[in-house]
């Protein structure tokens, strides 16, 4: 199995989810519609990145579906971002 690769992908997915949450919160606090729209777009981009990485995870695990809980429960060592 590709334990090192899965660890890297796991970290990347978590980073994308953290980025999504950051931009989502920034959008909620924005005072202008333009700023809110920009942060919302950035949040959506982070989700696209996470989806891409999930597909990569599936390819490395012979089609296994991946959820964030799977990363945490997999036993793969994930360093803090």
Short mmCIF file of N, CA, C and O in Angstrom, two decimals:
data_model
loop_
_atom_site.label_atom_id
_atom_site.label_comp_id
_atom_site.label_asym_id
_atom_site.label_seq_id
_atom_site.Cartn_x
_atom_site.Cartn_y
_atom_site.Cartn_z
N UNK A 1 0.85 -1.19 0.00
CA UNK A 1 0.00 0.00 0.00
C UNK A 1 0.89 1.24 0.00
O UNK A 1 2.05 1.19 0.31
N UNK A 2 0.32 2.33 -0.29
CA UNK A 2 1.04 3.59 -0.44
C UNK A 2 0.89 4.43 0.82
O UNK A 2 0.32 5.52 0.80
N UNK A 3 1.43 3.95 1.92
CA UNK A 3 1.21 4.62 3.21
C UNK A 3 1.75 6.05 3.21
O UNK A 3 1.06 6.97 3.68
N UNK A 4 2.94 6.27 2.69
CA UNK A 4 3.51 7.62 2.69
C UNK A 4 2.67 8.55 1.82
O UNK A 4 2.37 9.69 2.22
N UNK A 5 2.27 8.09 0.63
CA UNK A 5 1.46 8.90 -0.25
C UNK A 5 0.11 9.22 0.37
O UNK A 5 -0.38 10.36 0.29
N UNK A 6 -0.50 8.24 1.02
CA UNK A 6 -1.79 8.46 1.66
C UNK A 6 -1.66 9.45 2.81
O UNK A 6 -2.57 10.26 3.04
N UNK A 7 -0.55 9.41 3.50
CA UNK A 7 -0.31 10.37 4.57
C UNK A 7 -0.24 11.79 4.02
O UNK A 7 -0.83 12.72 4.57
N UNK A 8 0.46 11.95 2.92
CA UNK A 8 0.59 13.27 2.31
C UNK A 8 -0.76 13.75 1.79
O UNK A 8 -1.15 14.91 2.01
N UNK A 9 -1.49 12.86 1.14
CA UNK A 9 -2.81 13.24 0.63
C UNK A 9 -3.74 13.57 1.79
O UNK A 9 -4.53 14.52 1.72
N UNK A 10 -3.66 12.80 2.86
CA UNK A 10 -4.50 13.06 4.03
C UNK A 10 -4.23 14.45 4.59
O UNK A 10 -5.16 15.20 4.90
N UNK A 11 -2.97 14.80 4.72
CA UNK A 11 -2.61 16.12 5.21
C UNK A 11 -3.12 17.20 4.28
O UNK A 11 -3.66 18.22 4.71
N UNK A 12 -2.98 16.97 2.99
CA UNK A 12 -3.45 17.95 2.01
C UNK A 12 -4.95 18.15 2.09
O UNK A 12 -5.45 19.28 2.01
N UNK A 13 -5.70 17.07 2.25
CA UNK A 13 -7.15 17.17 2.36
C UNK A 13 -7.52 17.97 3.60
O UNK A 13 -8.38 18.86 3.55
N UNK A 14 -6.88 17.67 4.72
CA UNK A 14 -7.16 18.43 5.94
C UNK A 14 -6.83 19.90 5.76
O UNK A 14 -7.57 20.77 6.23
N UNK A 15 -5.74 20.20 5.07
CA UNK A 15 -5.38 21.60 4.81
C UNK A 15 -6.44 22.29 3.97
O UNK A 15 -6.79 23.45 4.22
N UNK A 16 -6.96 21.59 2.97
CA UNK A 16 -8.00 22.18 2.12
C UNK A 16 -9.28 22.42 2.92
O UNK A 16 -9.94 23.45 2.75
N UNK A 17 -9.62 21.50 3.79
CA UNK A 17 -10.82 21.68 4.62
C UNK A 17 -10.64 22.85 5.57
O UNK A 17 -11.55 23.65 5.77
N UNK A 18 -9.45 22.98 6.16
CA UNK A 18 -9.17 24.13 7.02
C UNK A 18 -9.26 25.43 6.23
O UNK A 18 -9.79 26.44 6.72
N UNK A 19 -8.74 25.42 5.01
CA UNK A 19 -8.83 26.60 4.15
C UNK A 19 -10.27 26.95 3.84
O UNK A 19 -10.66 28.12 3.87
N UNK A 20 -11.06 25.92 3.55
CA UNK A 20 -12.49 26.14 3.29
C UNK A 20 -13.15 26.81 4.48
O UNK A 20 -13.87 27.80 4.33
N UNK A 21 -12.90 26.28 5.68
CA UNK A 21 -13.51 26.85 6.89
C UNK A 21 -13.06 28.29 7.11
O UNK A 21 -13.85 29.15 7.49
N UNK A 22 -11.78 28.56 6.88
CA UNK A 22 -11.26 29.92 7.04
C UNK A 22 -11.99 30.89 6.11
O UNK A 22 -12.48 31.94 6.54
N UNK A 23 -12.06 30.55 4.82
CA UNK A 23 -12.69 31.44 3.86
C UNK A 23 -14.20 31.56 4.10
O UNK A 23 -14.79 32.62 3.89
N UNK A 24 -14.83 30.48 4.54
CA UNK A 24 -16.26 30.52 4.84
C UNK A 24 -16.53 31.49 5.99
O UNK A 24 -17.44 32.31 5.93
N UNK A 25 -15.69 31.41 7.04
CA UNK A 25 -15.85 32.34 8.17
C UNK A 25 -15.53 33.77 7.75
O UNK A 25 -16.20 34.72 8.19
N UNK A 26 -14.52 33.95 6.92
CA UNK A 26 -14.18 35.30 6.45
C UNK A 26 -15.34 35.87 5.63
O UNK A 26 -15.66 37.05 5.76
N UNK A 27 -15.98 35.05 4.81
CA UNK A 27 -17.13 35.51 4.03
C UNK A 27 -18.27 35.94 4.94
O UNK A 27 -18.93 36.96 4.70
N UNK A 28 -18.48 35.19 6.00
CA UNK A 28 -19.56 35.51 6.93
C UNK A 28 -19.31 36.84 7.65
O UNK A 28 -20.26 37.53 8.03
N UNK A 29 -18.05 37.21 7.81
CA UNK A 29 -17.70 38.45 8.52
C UNK A 29 -17.49 39.64 7.58
O UNK A 29 -17.33 40.76 8.05
N UNK A 30 -17.48 39.39 6.29
CA UNK A 30 -17.23 40.47 5.33
C UNK A 30 -18.35 41.50 5.36
O UNK A 30 -19.52 41.16 5.54
N UNK A 31 -17.96 42.74 5.19
CA UNK A 31 -18.95 43.83 5.26
C UNK A 31 -19.47 44.25 3.89
O UNK A 31 -20.50 44.89 3.80
N UNK A 32 -18.76 43.88 2.83
CA UNK A 32 -19.25 44.24 1.50
C UNK A 32 -19.59 42.98 0.71
O UNK A 32 -18.99 41.91 0.93
N UNK A 33 -20.51 43.11 -0.20
CA UNK A 33 -20.93 41.96 -1.01
C UNK A 33 -19.78 41.44 -1.87
O UNK A 33 -19.61 40.25 -2.03
N UNK A 34 -18.98 42.35 -2.41
CA UNK A 34 -17.84 41.93 -3.24
C UNK A 34 -16.84 41.10 -2.47
O UNK A 34 -16.35 40.07 -2.96
N UNK A 35 -16.53 41.53 -1.27
CA UNK A 35 -15.58 40.79 -0.42
C UNK A 35 -16.18 39.45 -0.03
O UNK A 35 -15.51 38.41 -0.08
N UNK A 36 -17.46 39.44 0.32
CA UNK A 36 -18.15 38.20 0.69
C UNK A 36 -18.12 37.21 -0.48
O UNK A 36 -17.83 36.03 -0.31
N UNK A 37 -18.39 37.71 -1.67
CA UNK A 37 -18.40 36.86 -2.86
C UNK A 37 -17.00 36.29 -3.14
O UNK A 37 -16.85 35.12 -3.50
N UNK A 38 -15.98 37.13 -2.96
CA UNK A 38 -14.61 36.67 -3.20
C UNK A 38 -14.22 35.57 -2.22
O UNK A 38 -13.66 34.54 -2.62
N UNK A 39 -14.53 35.75 -0.94
CA UNK A 39 -14.21 34.72 0.05
C UNK A 39 -15.02 33.45 -0.18
O UNK A 39 -14.51 32.34 0.00
N UNK A 40 -16.26 33.60 -0.60
CA UNK A 40 -17.08 32.42 -0.90
C UNK A 40 -16.50 31.65 -2.07
O UNK A 40 -16.45 30.41 -2.04
N UNK A 41 -16.05 32.36 -3.08
CA UNK A 41 -15.42 31.70 -4.23
C UNK A 41 -14.15 30.97 -3.81
O UNK A 41 -13.89 29.84 -4.24
N UNK A 42 -13.34 31.59 -2.98
CA UNK A 42 -12.13 30.93 -2.48
C UNK A 42 -12.49 29.68 -1.67
O UNK A 42 -11.82 28.64 -1.80
N UNK A 43 -13.53 29.76 -0.86
CA UNK A 43 -13.96 28.59 -0.08
C UNK A 43 -14.36 27.46 -1.01
O UNK A 43 -13.98 26.30 -0.81
N UNK A 44 -15.10 27.79 -2.06
CA UNK A 44 -15.53 26.77 -3.02
C UNK A 44 -14.35 26.14 -3.75
O UNK A 44 -14.36 24.94 -4.05
N UNK A 45 -13.34 26.93 -4.03
CA UNK A 45 -12.13 26.40 -4.66
C UNK A 45 -11.43 25.38 -3.75
O UNK A 45 -10.93 24.36 -4.21
N UNK A 46 -11.41 25.67 -2.46
CA UNK A 46 -10.81 24.74 -1.51
C UNK A 46 -11.54 23.39 -1.54
O UNK A 46 -10.92 22.33 -1.46
N UNK A 47 -12.87 23.43 -1.64
CA UNK A 47 -13.64 22.18 -1.71
C UNK A 47 -13.33 21.41 -2.99
O UNK A 47 -13.25 20.17 -2.96
N UNK A 48 -13.13 22.12 -4.10
CA UNK A 48 -12.75 21.45 -5.35
C UNK A 48 -11.40 20.74 -5.19
O UNK A 48 -11.21 19.62 -5.68
N UNK A 49 -10.47 21.41 -4.53
CA UNK A 49 -9.16 20.80 -4.30
C UNK A 49 -9.30 19.53 -3.45
O UNK A 49 -8.67 18.51 -3.73
N UNK A 50 -10.11 19.61 -2.41
CA UNK A 50 -10.32 18.46 -1.54
C UNK A 50 -10.96 17.32 -2.32
O UNK A 50 -10.57 16.15 -2.15
N UNK A 51 -11.91 17.62 -3.19
CA UNK A 51 -12.55 16.58 -4.01
C UNK A 51 -11.53 15.90 -4.92
O UNK A 51 -11.53 14.68 -5.09
N UNK A 52 -10.64 16.69 -5.53
CA UNK A 52 -9.60 16.13 -6.38
C UNK A 52 -8.72 15.17 -5.58
O UNK A 52 -8.40 14.07 -6.04
N UNK A 53 -8.34 15.58 -4.39
CA UNK A 53 -7.48 14.75 -3.56
C UNK A 53 -8.20 13.48 -3.11
O UNK A 53 -7.57 12.42 -2.99
N UNK A 54 -9.50 13.55 -2.89
CA UNK A 54 -10.27 12.36 -2.54
C UNK A 54 -10.26 11.35 -3.67
O UNK A 54 -10.16 10.14 -3.44
N UNK A 55 -10.36 11.83 -4.92
CA UNK A 55 -10.28 10.95 -6.07
C UNK A 55 -8.90 10.28 -6.12
O UNK A 55 -8.78 9.07 -6.38
N UNK A 56 -7.87 11.04 -5.86
CA UNK A 56 -6.51 10.49 -5.83
C UNK A 56 -6.41 9.42 -4.76
O UNK A 56 -5.82 8.35 -4.98
N UNK A 57 -6.98 9.69 -3.58
CA UNK A 57 -7.02 8.70 -2.49
C UNK A 57 -7.66 7.41 -2.99
O UNK A 57 -7.15 6.31 -2.76
N UNK A 58 -8.79 7.54 -3.68
CA UNK A 58 -9.52 6.37 -4.17
C UNK A 58 -8.68 5.56 -5.14
O UNK A 58 -8.70 4.33 -5.12
N UNK A 59 -7.94 6.24 -5.99
CA UNK A 59 -7.08 5.54 -6.95
C UNK A 59 -6.00 4.74 -6.24
O UNK A 59 -5.66 3.64 -6.65
N UNK A 60 -5.46 5.30 -5.18
CA UNK A 60 -4.39 4.62 -4.45
C UNK A 60 -4.91 3.49 -3.56
O UNK A 60 -4.14 2.63 -3.14
N UNK A 61 -6.19 3.50 -3.26
CA UNK A 61 -6.77 2.47 -2.40
C UNK A 61 -7.72 1.57 -3.17
O UNK A 61 -8.66 1.01 -2.61
N UNK A 62 -7.50 1.45 -4.48
CA UNK A 62 -8.30 0.58 -5.34
C UNK A 62 -9.79 0.87 -5.26
O UNK A 62 -10.61 -0.03 -5.10
N UNK A 63 -10.13 2.14 -5.32
CA UNK A 63 -11.53 2.53 -5.39
C UNK A 63 -12.24 2.69 -4.07
O UNK A 63 -13.43 2.92 -4.04
N UNK A 64 -11.51 2.57 -2.97
CA UNK A 64 -12.16 2.73 -1.68
C UNK A 64 -12.65 4.15 -1.49
O UNK A 64 -11.95 5.10 -1.81
N UNK A 65 -13.88 4.29 -1.01
CA UNK A 65 -14.42 5.63 -0.76
C UNK A 65 -13.75 6.21 0.47
O UNK A 65 -13.56 5.54 1.47
N UNK A 66 -13.41 7.49 0.42
CA UNK A 66 -12.69 8.13 1.51
C UNK A 66 -13.54 9.23 2.11
O UNK A 66 -14.14 10.01 1.41
N UNK A 67 -13.58 9.24 3.42
CA UNK A 67 -14.24 10.31 4.17
C UNK A 67 -13.20 10.86 5.14
O UNK A 67 -12.22 10.20 5.45
N UNK A 68 -13.44 12.06 5.63
CA UNK A 68 -12.49 12.67 6.56
C UNK A 68 -12.28 11.76 7.77
O UNK A 68 -11.15 11.60 8.25
N UNK A 69 -13.33 11.11 8.22
CA UNK A 69 -13.20 10.20 9.37
C UNK A 69 -12.22 9.07 9.06
O UNK A 69 -11.50 8.61 9.94
N UNK A 70 -12.19 8.63 7.79
CA UNK A 70 -11.27 7.57 7.40
C UNK A 70 -9.82 8.00 7.57
O UNK A 70 -8.97 7.20 7.93
N UNK A 71 -9.55 9.26 7.27
CA UNK A 71 -8.19 9.77 7.44
C UNK A 71 -7.80 9.69 8.91
O UNK A 71 -6.73 9.19 9.26
N UNK A 72 -8.68 10.16 9.76
CA UNK A 72 -8.38 10.20 11.18
C UNK A 72 -8.25 8.79 11.76
O UNK A 72 -7.36 8.52 12.56
N UNK A 73 -9.11 7.88 11.32
CA UNK A 73 -9.13 6.52 11.87
C UNK A 73 -8.14 5.58 11.18
O UNK A 73 -7.97 4.44 11.63
N UNK A 74 -7.50 6.01 10.12
CA UNK A 74 -6.64 5.12 9.32
C UNK A 74 -5.35 4.73 10.03
O UNK A 74 -4.72 3.77 9.65
N UNK A 75 -4.98 5.50 11.06
CA UNK A 75 -3.72 5.22 11.73
C UNK A 75 -2.53 5.84 11.02
O UNK A 75 -1.40 5.69 11.46
N UNK A 76 -2.78 6.54 9.93
CA UNK A 76 -1.71 7.22 9.23
C UNK A 76 -1.29 8.43 10.03
O UNK A 76 -2.12 9.20 10.50
N UNK A 77 0.00 8.57 10.24
CA UNK A 77 0.53 9.72 10.99
C UNK A 77 0.36 10.97 10.16
O UNK A 77 0.87 11.08 9.06
N UNK A 78 -0.36 11.94 10.70
CA UNK A 78 -0.59 13.20 10.01
C UNK A 78 -0.02 14.32 10.86
O UNK A 78 -0.52 14.57 11.95
N UNK A 79 1.01 14.99 10.38
CA UNK A 79 1.57 16.10 11.15
C UNK A 79 0.60 17.28 11.19
O UNK A 79 -0.22 17.43 10.30
N UNK A 80 0.72 18.11 12.20
CA UNK A 80 -0.10 19.31 12.29
C UNK A 80 0.24 20.25 11.16
O UNK A 80 1.42 20.37 10.79
N UNK A 81 -0.77 20.94 10.61
CA UNK A 81 -0.48 21.91 9.53
C UNK A 81 0.23 23.12 10.10
O UNK A 81 0.17 23.41 11.25
#
